[in-house]
mmCIF file of C-alpha atoms in Angstrom:
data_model
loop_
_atom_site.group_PDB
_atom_site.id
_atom_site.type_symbol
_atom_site.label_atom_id
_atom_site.label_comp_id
_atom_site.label_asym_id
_atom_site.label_seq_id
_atom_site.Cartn_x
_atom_site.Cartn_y
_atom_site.Cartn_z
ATOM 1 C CA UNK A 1 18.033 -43.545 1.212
ATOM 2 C CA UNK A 2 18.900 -39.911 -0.503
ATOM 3 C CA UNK A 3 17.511 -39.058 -3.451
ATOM 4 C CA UNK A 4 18.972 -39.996 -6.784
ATOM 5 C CA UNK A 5 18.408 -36.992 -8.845
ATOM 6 C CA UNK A 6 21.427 -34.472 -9.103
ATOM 7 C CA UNK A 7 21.743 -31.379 -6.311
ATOM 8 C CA UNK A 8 22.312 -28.722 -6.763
ATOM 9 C CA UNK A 9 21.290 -28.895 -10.548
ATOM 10 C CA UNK A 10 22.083 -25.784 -12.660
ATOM 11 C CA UNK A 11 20.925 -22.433 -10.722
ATOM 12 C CA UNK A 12 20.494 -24.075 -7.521
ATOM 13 C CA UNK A 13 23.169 -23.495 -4.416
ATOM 14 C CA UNK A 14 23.774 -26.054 -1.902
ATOM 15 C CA UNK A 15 21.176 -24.571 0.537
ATOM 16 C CA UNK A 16 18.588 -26.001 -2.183
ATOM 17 C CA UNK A 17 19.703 -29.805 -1.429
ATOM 18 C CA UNK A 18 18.193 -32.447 -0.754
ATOM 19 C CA UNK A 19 14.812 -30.776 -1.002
ATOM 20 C CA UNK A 20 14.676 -29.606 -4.719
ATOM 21 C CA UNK A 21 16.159 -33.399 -5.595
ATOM 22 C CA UNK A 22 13.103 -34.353 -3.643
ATOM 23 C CA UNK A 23 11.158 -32.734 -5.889
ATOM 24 C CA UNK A 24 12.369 -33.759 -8.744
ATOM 25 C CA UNK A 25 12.034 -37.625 -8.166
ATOM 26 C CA UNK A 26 8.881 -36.959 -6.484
ATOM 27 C CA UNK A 27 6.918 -35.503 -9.158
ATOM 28 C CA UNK A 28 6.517 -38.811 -10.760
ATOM 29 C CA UNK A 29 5.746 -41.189 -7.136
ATOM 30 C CA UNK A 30 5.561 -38.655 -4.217
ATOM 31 C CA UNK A 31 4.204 -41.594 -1.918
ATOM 32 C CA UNK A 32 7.076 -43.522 -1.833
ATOM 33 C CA UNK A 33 9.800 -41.188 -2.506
ATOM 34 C CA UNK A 34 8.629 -38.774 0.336
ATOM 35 C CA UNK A 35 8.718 -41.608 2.263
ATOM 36 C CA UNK A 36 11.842 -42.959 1.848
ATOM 37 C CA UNK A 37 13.912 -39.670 1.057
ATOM 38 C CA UNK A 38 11.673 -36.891 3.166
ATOM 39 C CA UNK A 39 10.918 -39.043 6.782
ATOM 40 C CA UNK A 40 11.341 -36.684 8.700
ATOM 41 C CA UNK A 41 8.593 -34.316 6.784
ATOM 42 C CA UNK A 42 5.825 -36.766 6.534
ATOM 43 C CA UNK A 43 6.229 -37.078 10.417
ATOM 44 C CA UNK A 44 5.801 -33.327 10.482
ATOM 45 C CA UNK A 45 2.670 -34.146 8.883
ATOM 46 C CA UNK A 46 1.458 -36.677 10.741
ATOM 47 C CA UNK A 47 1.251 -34.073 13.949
ATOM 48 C CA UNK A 48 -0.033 -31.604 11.736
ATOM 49 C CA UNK A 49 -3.039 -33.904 10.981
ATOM 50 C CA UNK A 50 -4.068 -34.124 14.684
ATOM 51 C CA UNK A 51 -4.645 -30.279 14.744
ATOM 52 C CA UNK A 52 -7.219 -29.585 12.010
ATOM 53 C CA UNK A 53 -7.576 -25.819 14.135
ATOM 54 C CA UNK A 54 -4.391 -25.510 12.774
ATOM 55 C CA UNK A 55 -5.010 -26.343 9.157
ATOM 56 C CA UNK A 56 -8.283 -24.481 9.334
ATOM 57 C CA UNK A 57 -5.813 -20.994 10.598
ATOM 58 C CA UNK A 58 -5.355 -21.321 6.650
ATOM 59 C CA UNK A 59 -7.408 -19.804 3.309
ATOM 60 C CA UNK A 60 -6.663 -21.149 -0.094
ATOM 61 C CA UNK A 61 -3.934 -20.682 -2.610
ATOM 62 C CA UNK A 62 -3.399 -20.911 -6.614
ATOM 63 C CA UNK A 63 -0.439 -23.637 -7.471
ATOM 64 C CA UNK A 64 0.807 -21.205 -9.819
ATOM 65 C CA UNK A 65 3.203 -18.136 -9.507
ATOM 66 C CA UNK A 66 1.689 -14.701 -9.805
ATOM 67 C CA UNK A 67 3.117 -12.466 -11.953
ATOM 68 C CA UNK A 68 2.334 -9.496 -13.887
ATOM 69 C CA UNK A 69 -1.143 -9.739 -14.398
ATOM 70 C CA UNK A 70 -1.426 -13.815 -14.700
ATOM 71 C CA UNK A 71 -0.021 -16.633 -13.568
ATOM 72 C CA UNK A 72 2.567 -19.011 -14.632
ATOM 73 C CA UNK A 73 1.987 -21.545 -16.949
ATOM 74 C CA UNK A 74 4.028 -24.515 -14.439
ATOM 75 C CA UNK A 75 2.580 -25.169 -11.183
ATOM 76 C CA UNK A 76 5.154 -23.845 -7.997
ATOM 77 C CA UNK A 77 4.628 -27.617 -7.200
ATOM 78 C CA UNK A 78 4.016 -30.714 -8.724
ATOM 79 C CA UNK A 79 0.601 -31.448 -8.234
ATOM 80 C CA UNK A 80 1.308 -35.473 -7.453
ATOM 81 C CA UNK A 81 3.535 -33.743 -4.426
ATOM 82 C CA UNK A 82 1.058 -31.645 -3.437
ATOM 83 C CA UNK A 83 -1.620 -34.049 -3.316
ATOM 84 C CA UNK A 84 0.393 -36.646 -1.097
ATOM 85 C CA UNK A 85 0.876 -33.896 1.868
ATOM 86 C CA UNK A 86 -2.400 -32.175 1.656
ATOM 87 C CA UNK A 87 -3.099 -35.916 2.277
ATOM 88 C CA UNK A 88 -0.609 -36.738 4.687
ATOM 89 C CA UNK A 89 -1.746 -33.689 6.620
ATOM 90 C CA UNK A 90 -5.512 -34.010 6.273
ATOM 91 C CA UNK A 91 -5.979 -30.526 4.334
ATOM 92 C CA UNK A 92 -8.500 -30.036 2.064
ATOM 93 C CA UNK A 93 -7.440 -31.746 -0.940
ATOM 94 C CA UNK A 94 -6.629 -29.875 -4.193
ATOM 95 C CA UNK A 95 -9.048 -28.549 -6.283
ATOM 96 C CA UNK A 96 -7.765 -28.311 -9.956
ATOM 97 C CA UNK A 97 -5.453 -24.990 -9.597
ATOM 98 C CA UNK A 98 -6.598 -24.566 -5.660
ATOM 99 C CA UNK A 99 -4.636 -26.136 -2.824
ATOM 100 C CA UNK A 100 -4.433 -25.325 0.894
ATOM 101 C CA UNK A 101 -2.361 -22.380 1.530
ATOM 102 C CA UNK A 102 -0.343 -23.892 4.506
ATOM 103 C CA UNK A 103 0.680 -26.923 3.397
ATOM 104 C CA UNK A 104 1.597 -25.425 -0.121
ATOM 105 C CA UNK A 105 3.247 -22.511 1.201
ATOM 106 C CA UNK A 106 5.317 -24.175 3.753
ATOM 107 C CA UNK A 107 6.500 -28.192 3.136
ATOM 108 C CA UNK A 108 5.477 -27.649 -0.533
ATOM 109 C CA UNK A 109 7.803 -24.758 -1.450
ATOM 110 C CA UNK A 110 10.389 -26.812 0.211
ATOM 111 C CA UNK A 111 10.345 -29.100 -3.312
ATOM 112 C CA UNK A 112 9.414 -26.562 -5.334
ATOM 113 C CA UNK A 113 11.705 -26.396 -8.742
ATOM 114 C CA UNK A 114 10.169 -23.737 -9.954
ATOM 115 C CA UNK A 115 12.526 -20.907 -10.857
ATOM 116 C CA UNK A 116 11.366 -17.341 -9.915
ATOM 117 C CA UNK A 117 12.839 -13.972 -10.682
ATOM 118 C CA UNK A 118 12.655 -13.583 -6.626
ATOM 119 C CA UNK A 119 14.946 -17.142 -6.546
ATOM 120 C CA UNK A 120 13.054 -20.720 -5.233
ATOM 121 C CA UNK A 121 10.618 -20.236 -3.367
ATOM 122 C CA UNK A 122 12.007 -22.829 -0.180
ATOM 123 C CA UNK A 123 14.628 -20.016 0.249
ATOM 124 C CA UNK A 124 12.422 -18.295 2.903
ATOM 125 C CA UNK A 125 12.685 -21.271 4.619
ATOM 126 C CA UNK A 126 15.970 -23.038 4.015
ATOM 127 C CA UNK A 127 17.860 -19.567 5.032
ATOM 128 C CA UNK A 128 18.287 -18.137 8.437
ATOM 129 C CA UNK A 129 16.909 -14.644 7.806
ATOM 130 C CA UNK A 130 13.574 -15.016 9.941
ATOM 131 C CA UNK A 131 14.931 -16.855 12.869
ATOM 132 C CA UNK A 132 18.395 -14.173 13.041
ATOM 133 C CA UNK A 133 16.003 -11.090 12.237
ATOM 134 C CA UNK A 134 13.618 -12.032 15.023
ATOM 135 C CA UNK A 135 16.202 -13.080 17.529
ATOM 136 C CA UNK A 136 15.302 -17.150 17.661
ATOM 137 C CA UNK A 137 17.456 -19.968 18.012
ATOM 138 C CA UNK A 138 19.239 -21.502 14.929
ATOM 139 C CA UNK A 139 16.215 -23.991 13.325
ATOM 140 C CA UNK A 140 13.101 -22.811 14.837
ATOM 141 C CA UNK A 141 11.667 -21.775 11.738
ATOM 142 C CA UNK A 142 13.302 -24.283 9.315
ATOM 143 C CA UNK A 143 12.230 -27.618 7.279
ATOM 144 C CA UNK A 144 13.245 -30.069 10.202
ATOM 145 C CA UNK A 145 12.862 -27.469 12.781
ATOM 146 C CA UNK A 146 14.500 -28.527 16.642
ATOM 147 C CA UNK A 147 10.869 -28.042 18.107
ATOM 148 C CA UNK A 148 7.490 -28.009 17.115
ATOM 149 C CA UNK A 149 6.696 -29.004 13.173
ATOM 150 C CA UNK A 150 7.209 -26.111 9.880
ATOM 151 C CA UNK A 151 3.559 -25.469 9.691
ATOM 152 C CA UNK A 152 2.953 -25.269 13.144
ATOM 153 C CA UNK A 153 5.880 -23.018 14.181
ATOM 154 C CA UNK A 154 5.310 -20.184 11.298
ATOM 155 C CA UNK A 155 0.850 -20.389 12.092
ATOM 156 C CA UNK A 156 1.698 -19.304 15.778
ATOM 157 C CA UNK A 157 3.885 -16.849 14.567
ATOM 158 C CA UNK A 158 2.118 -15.472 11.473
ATOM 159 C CA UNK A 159 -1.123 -15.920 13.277
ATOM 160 C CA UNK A 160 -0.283 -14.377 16.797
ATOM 161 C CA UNK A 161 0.615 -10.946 14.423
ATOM 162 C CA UNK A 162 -2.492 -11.048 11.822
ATOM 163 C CA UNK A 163 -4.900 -11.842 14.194
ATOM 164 C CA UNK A 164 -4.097 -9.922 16.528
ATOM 165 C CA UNK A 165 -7.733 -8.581 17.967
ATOM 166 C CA UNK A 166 -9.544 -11.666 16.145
ATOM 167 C CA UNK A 167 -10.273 -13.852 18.847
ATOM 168 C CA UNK A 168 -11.687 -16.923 16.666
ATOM 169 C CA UNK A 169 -8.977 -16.323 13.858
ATOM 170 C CA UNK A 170 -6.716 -16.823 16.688
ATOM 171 C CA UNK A 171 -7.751 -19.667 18.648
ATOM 172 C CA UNK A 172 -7.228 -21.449 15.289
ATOM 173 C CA UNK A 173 -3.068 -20.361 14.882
ATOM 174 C CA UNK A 174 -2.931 -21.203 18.393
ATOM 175 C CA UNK A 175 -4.525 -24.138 19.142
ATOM 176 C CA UNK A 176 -1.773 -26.662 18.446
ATOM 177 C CA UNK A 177 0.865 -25.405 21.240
ATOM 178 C CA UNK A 178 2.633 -28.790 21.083
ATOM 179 C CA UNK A 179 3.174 -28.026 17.644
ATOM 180 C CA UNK A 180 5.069 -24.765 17.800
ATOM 181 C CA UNK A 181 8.619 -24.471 19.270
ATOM 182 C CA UNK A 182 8.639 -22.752 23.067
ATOM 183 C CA UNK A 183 11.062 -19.651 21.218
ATOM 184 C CA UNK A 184 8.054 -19.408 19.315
ATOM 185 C CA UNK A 185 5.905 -19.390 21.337
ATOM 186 C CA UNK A 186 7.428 -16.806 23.782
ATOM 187 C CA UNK A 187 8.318 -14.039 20.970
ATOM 188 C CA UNK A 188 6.862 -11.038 22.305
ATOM 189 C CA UNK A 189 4.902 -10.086 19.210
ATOM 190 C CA UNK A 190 3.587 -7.047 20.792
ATOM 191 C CA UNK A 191 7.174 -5.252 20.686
ATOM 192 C CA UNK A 192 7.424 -5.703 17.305
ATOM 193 C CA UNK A 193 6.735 -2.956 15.037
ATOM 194 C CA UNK A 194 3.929 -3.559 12.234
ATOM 195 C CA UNK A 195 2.553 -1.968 9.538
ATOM 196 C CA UNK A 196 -0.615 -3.030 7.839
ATOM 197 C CA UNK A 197 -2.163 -2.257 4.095
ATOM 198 C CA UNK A 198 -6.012 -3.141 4.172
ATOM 199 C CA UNK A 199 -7.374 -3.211 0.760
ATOM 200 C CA UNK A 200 -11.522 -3.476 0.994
ATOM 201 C CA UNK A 201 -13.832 -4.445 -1.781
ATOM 202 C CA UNK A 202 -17.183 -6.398 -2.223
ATOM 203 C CA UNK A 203 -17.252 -8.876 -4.278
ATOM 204 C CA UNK A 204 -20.591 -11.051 -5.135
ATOM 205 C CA UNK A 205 -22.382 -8.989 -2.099
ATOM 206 C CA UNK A 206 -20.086 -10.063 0.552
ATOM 207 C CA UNK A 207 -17.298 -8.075 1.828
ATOM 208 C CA UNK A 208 -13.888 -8.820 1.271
ATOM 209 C CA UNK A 209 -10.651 -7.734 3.129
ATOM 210 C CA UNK A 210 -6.931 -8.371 2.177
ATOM 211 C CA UNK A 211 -4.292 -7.200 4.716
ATOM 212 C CA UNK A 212 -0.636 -6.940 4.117
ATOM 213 C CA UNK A 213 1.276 -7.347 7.601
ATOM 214 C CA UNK A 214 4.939 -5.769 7.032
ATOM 215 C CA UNK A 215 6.564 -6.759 10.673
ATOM 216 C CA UNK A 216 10.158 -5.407 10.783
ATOM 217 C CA UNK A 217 13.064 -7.777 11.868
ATOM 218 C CA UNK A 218 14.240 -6.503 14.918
ATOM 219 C CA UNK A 219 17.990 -7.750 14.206
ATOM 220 C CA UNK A 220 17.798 -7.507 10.071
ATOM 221 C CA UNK A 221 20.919 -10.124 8.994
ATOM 222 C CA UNK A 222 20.877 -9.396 5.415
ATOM 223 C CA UNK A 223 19.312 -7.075 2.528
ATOM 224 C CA UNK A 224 15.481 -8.435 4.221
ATOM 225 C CA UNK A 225 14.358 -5.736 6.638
ATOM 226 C CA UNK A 226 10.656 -7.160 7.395
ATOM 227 C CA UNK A 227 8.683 -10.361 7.181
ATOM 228 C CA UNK A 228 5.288 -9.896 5.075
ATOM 229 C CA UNK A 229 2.269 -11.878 6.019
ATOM 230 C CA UNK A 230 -0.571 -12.040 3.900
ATOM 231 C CA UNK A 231 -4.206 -13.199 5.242
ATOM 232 C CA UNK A 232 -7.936 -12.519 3.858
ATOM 233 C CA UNK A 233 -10.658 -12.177 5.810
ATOM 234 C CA UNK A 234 -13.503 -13.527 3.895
ATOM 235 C CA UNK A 235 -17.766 -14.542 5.471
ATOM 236 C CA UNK A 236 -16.335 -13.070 8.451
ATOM 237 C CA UNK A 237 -13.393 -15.884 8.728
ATOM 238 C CA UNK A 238 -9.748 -14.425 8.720
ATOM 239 C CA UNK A 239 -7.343 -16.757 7.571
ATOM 240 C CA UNK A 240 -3.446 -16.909 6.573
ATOM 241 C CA UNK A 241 -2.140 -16.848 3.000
ATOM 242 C CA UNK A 242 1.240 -16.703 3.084
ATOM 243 C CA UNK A 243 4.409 -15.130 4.991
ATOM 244 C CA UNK A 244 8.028 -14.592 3.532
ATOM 245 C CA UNK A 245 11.051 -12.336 3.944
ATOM 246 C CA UNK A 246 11.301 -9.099 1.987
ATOM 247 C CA UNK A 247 13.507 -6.539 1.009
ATOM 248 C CA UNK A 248 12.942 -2.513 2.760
ATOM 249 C CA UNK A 249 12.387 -1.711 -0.674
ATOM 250 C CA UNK A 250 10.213 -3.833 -1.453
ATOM 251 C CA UNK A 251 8.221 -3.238 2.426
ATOM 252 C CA UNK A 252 8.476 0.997 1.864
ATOM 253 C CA UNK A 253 6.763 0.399 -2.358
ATOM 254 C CA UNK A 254 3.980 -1.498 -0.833
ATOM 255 C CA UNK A 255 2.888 0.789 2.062
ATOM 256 C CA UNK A 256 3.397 3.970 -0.349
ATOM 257 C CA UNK A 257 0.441 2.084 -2.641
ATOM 258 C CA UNK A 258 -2.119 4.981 -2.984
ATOM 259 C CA UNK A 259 -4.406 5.214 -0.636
ATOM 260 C CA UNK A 260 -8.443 5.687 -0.216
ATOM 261 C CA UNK A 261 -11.586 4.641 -2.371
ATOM 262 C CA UNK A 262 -11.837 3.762 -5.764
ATOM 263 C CA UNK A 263 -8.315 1.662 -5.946
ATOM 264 C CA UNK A 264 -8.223 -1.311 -8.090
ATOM 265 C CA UNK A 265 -7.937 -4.420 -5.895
ATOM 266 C CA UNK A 266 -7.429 -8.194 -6.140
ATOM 267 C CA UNK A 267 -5.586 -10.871 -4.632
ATOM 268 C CA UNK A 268 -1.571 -11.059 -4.216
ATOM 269 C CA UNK A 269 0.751 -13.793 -3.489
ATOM 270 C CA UNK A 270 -1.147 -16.789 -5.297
ATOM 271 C CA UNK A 271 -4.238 -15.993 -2.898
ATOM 272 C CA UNK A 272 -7.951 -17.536 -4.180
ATOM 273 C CA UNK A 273 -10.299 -15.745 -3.586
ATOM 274 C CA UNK A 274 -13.832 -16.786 -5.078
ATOM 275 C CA UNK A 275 -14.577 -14.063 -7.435
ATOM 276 C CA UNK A 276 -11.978 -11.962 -7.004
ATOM 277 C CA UNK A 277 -8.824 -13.440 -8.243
ATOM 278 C CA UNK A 278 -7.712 -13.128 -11.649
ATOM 279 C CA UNK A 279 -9.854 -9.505 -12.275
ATOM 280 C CA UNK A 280 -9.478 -6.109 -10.407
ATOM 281 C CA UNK A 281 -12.438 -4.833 -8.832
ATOM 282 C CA UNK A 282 -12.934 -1.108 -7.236
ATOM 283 C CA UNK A 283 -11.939 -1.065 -3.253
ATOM 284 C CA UNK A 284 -10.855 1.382 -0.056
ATOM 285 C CA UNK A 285 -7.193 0.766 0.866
ATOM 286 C CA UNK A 286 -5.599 2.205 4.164
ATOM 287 C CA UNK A 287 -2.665 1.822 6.413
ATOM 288 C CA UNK A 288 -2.223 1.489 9.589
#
């Protein structure tokens, strides 16, 4: 049964349905209505949940937009819809503010009706720009994808480029084959061309890094020129925070951030961090 709740609604496009309807009616009963108006996702989850490699490929998020220097006041997602596919997945389950990054960042932007100066955040998803600018098939990367499941598709993918020279970081992303889409799983990653920002800092006498993966779309569809993938490597773990289209604007201001000791870091892209999100603390940031 489709949802009952008007889509597109006012600043939406039709790209945005059914998913942000989704959201709407399932911020009040997410179990049922995800059920009966998202099937297809919760069987996405259901794989997900036998890989919990997979899940663990993935840090922790804040369920609020950063911006500025603080967050929005409305969670990106309801929290009743985040709570029934952390569950449906077998994630960690949410923790006030702090949710799982892959689940969030993936099937939970999809419902997200949270405007953003950037636009919703399911766009990265719902448009064609990372499948056309890497050369995949139409609907590898998507919500219902042909092959493989959402999560599992953009953790080989995101994974196979951040952890590149991590061996245990990587036997996470890629432990769930069956999960991630054969186009996937044969991009040569190695041809692409990658540029990384490490920022550095201690923080309650362990060390800390964030890295900033700009990976250039080899065949660049519209004004996104790179995918950016976030990940932290925190107690000597490495683990994925997010990934999204963005502008060559947007890629060349980042990697001209000043460089060397002294730079005031902290977390980007709704990242937690224990101690380190929310304040800026003195780091070493370099490129690669």
């Amino acid at each position: 049964m489709p949802p009952t709740s008007p889509c597109p609604a006012a600043g939406e496009a039709a790209i945005d349905c059914p998913w942000a309807a989704i959201g709407r009616e399932a911020a009040t009963d997410a179990h049922a209505v995800l059920a009966r108006s998202a099937p297809a996702i919760v069987a996405q989850l259901a794989r997900d949940a036998t890989a919990p490699k997979l899940l663990a490929a993935w840090g922790a998020a804040l369920n609020y937009n950063q911006q500025g220097g603080g967050f929005s006041a409305d969670p990106i997602v309801a929290p009743p819809i985040v709570d029934e596919l952390t569950a449906l997945a077998g994630a960690a389950p949410r923790r006030d503010r702090v949710v799982h990054a892959g689940v969030q960042h993936t099937y939970g932007y999809l419902f997200s009706v949270l405007a953003t100066p950037f636009g919703f955040k399911r766009a990265r998803w719902v448009q064609p720009t990372i499948n056309d600018g890497f050369g995949l098939p139409a609907g590898t990367i998507a919500p219902i994808p042909a092959a493989g499941t959402l999560l599992g598709n953009v953790t080989w993918l995101a994974g196979a480029i951040a952890f590149a020279g991590e061996p245990d970081a990587l036997a996470n992303a890629h432990s769930a084959p069956q999960l991630a889409a054969p186009a996937v799983r044969a991009l040569d990653v190695a041809a692409l061309h990658v540029q990384r920002l490490t920022e550095t800092v201690e923080v309650a006498g362990r060390s800390v890094e964030l890295r900033t993966d700009f990976v250039d779309f080899p065949h660049p569809v519209d004004a996104n020129a790179a995918w950016l993938i976030y990940s932290v490597r925190d107690a000597g773990a490495a683990r994925l925070i997010s990934a999204f289209p963005i502008t060559a604007e947007a890629r060349d201001k980042y990697v001209a951030a000043p460089l060397g000791d002294a730079q005031p870091i902290t977390t980007q892209y709704n990242a937690w961090v224990e101690g380190l999100t929310g304040q800026k603390l003195p780091g070493r940031r370099v490129r690669k």
